[in-house]
Coordinates of N, CA and C in Angstrom, one line a residue:
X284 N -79.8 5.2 59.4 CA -80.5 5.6 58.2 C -79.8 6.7 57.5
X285 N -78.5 7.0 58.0 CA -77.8 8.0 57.2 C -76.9 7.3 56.2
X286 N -76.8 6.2 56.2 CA -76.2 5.3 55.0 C -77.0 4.8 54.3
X287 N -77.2 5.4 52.9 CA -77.9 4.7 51.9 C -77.4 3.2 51.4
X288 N -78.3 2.5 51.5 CA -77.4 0.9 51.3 C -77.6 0.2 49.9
X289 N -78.3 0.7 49.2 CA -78.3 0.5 47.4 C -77.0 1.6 47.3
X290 N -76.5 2.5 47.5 CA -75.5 3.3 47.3 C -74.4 2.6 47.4
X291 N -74.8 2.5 48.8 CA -73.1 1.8 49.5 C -72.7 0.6 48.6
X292 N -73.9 -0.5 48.4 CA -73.5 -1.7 48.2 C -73.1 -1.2 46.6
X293 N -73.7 -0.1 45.7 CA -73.2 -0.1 44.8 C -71.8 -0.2 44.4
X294 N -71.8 0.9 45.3 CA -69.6 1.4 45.4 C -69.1 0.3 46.3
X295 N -69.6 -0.8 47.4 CA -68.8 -1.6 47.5 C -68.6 -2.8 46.5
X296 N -69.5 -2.9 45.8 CA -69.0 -3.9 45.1 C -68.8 -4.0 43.6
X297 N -68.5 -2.8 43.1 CA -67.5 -2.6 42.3 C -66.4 -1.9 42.4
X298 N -66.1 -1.8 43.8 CA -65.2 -1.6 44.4 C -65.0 0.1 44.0
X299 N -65.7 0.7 44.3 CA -65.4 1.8 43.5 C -65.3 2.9 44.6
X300 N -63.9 3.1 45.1 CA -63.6 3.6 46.1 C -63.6 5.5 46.0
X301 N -63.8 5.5 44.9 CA -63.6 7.3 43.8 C -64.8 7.7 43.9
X302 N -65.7 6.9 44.2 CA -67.2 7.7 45.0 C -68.0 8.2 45.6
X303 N -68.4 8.9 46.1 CA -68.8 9.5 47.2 C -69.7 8.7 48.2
X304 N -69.6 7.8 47.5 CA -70.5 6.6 48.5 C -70.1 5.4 49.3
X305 N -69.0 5.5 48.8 CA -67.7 4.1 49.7 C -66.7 4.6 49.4
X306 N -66.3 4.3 50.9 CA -64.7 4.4 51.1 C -64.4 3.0 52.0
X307 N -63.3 2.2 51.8 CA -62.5 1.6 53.1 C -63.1 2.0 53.7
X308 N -62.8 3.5 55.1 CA -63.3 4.1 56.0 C -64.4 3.7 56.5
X309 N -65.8 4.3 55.6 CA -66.7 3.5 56.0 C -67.1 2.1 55.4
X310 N -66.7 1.4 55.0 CA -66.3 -0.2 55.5 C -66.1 -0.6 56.6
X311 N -64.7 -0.6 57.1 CA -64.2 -0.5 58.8 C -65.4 0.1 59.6
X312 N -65.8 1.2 59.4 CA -66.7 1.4 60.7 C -68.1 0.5 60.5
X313 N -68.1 0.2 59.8 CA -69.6 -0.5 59.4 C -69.4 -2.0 60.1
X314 N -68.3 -2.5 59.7 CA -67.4 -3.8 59.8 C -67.1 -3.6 61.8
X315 N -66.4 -2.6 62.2 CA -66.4 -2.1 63.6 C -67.6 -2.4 64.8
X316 N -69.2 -1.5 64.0 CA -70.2 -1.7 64.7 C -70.5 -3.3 64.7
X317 N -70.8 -3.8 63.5 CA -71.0 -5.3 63.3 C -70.7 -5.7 64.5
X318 N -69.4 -5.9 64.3 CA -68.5 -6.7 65.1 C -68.8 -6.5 66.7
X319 N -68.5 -5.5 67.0 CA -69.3 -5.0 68.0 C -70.6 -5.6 68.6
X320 N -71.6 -5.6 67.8 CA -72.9 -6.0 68.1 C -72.9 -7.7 68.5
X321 N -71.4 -8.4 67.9 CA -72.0 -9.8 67.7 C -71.9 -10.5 68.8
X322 N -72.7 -11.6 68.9 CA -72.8 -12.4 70.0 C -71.6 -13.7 70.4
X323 N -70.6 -13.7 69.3 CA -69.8 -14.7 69.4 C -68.8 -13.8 69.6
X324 N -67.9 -14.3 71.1 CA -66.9 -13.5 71.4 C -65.6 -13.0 70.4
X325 N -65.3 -14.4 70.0 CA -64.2 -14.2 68.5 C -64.2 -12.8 67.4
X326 N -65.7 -12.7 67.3 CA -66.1 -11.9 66.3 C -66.3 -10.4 67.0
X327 N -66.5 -10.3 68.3 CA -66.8 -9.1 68.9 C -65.0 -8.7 68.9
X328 N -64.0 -9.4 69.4 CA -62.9 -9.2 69.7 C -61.9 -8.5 68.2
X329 N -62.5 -8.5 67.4 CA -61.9 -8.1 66.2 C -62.8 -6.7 65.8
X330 N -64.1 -6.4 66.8 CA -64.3 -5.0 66.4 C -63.2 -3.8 66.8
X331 N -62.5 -3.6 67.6 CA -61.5 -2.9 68.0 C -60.4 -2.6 66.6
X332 N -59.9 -3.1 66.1 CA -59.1 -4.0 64.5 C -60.0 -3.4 63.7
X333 N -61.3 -3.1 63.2 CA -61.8 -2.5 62.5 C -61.9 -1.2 62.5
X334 N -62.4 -0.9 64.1 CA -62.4 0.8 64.3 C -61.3 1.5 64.4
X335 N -59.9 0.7 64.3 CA -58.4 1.4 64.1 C -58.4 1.8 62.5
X336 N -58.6 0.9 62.0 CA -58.3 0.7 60.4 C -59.4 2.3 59.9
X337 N -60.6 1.8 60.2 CA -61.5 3.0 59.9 C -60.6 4.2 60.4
X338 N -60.6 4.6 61.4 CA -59.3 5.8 61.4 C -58.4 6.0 61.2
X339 N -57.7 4.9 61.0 CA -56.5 5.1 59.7 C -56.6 5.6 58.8
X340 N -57.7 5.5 57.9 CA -57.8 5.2 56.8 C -58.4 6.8 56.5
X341 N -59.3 7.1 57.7 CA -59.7 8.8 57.6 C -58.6 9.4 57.3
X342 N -57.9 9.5 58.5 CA -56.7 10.3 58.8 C -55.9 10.1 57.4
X343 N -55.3 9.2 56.7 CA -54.4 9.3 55.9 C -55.2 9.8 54.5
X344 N -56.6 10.6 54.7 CA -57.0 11.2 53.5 C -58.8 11.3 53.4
X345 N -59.3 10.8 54.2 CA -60.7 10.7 54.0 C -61.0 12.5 54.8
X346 N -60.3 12.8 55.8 CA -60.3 14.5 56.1 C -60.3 15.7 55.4
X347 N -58.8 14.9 54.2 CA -58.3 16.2 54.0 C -59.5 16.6 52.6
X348 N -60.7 15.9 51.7 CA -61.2 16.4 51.1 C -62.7 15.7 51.5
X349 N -63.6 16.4 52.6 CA -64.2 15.8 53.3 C -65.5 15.3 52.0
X350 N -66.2 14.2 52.5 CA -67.0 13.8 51.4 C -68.1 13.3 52.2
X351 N -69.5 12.6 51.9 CA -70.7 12.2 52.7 C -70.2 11.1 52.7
X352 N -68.9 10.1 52.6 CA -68.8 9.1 53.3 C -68.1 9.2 54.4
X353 N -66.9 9.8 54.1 CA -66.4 10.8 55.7 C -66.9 11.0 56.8
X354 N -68.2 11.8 56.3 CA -69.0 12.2 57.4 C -69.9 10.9 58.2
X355 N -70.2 10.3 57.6 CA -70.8 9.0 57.5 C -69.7 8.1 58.6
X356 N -68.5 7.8 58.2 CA -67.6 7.0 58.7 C -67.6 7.4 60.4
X357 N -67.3 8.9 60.3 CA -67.5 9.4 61.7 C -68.5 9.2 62.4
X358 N -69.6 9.4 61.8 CA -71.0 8.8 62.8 C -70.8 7.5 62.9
X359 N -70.5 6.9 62.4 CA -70.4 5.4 63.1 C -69.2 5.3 64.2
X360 N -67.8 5.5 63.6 CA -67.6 5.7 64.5 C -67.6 6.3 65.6
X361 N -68.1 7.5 66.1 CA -69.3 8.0 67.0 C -69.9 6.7 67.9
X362 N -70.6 6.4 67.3 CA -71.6 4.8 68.0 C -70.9 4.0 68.4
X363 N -69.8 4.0 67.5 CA -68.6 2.3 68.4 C -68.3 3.0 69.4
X364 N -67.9 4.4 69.7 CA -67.2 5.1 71.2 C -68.0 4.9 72.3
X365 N -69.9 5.4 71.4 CA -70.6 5.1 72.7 C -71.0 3.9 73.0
X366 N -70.6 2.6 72.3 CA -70.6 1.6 72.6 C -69.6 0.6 73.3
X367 N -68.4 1.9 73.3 CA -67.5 1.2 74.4 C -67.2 1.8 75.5
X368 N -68.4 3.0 75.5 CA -68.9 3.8 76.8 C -67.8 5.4 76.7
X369 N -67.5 5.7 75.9 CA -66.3 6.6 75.6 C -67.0 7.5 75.2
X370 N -67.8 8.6 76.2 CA -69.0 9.6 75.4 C -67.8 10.8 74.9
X371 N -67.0 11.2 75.5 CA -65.9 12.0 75.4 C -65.9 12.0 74.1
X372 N -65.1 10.7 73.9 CA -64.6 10.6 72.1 C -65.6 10.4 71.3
X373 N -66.7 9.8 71.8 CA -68.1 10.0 71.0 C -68.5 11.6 70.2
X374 N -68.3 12.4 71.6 CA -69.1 13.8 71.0 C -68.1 14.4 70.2
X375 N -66.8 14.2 70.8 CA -65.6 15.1 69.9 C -65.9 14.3 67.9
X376 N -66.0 13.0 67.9 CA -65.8 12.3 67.0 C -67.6 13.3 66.0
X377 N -68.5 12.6 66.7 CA -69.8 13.2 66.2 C -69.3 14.9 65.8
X378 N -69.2 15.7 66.9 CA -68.7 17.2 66.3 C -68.0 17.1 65.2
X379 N -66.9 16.4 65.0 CA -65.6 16.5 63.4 C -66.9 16.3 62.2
X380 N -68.0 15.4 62.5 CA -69.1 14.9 61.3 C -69.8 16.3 61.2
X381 N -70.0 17.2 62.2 CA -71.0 17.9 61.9 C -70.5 19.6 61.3

């Protein structure tokens, strides 16, 4: 519920990466959980490939001027860690959001 989705889908689909409502970043993690969640192995096997890209994509700039997508990106990814049982990098990840 912390991602507004008239927002998001706004900025995703005019691609409007200059707003505080979409980034790549959170794409990938959104795209990450997805994948994650799915029931067809193929599709689960390429959440890993998402939640790299999502921290790529932080790290090379979504940090250094933090924004409510930012923060956003990190809570999800947050959830992919405790979803691949990694509370460690869960809480460190959650803490950077908070």
């Amino acid at each position: 519920m912390f991602v507004d989705r008239d927002k998001f889908l706004l900025g995703f689909l005019n691609h409007s990466y200059t707003s505080k409502n979409s980034s790549r970043s959170l794409e990938f993690s959104i795209c990450a959980l997805g994948a994650l969640l799915s029931p067809e192995n193929p599709i689960r096997d390429l959440a890993g490939s998402f939640y790299d890209a999502a921290v790529r994509s932080l790290e090379s700039g979504g940090l250094l001027e933090p924004q409510e997508s930012s923060i956003q990106t990190l809570t999800l990814c947050s959830f992919y860690q405790i979803g691949q049982g990694n509370f460690t990098q869960a809480w460190m990840l959650s803490g950077m959001a908070a």
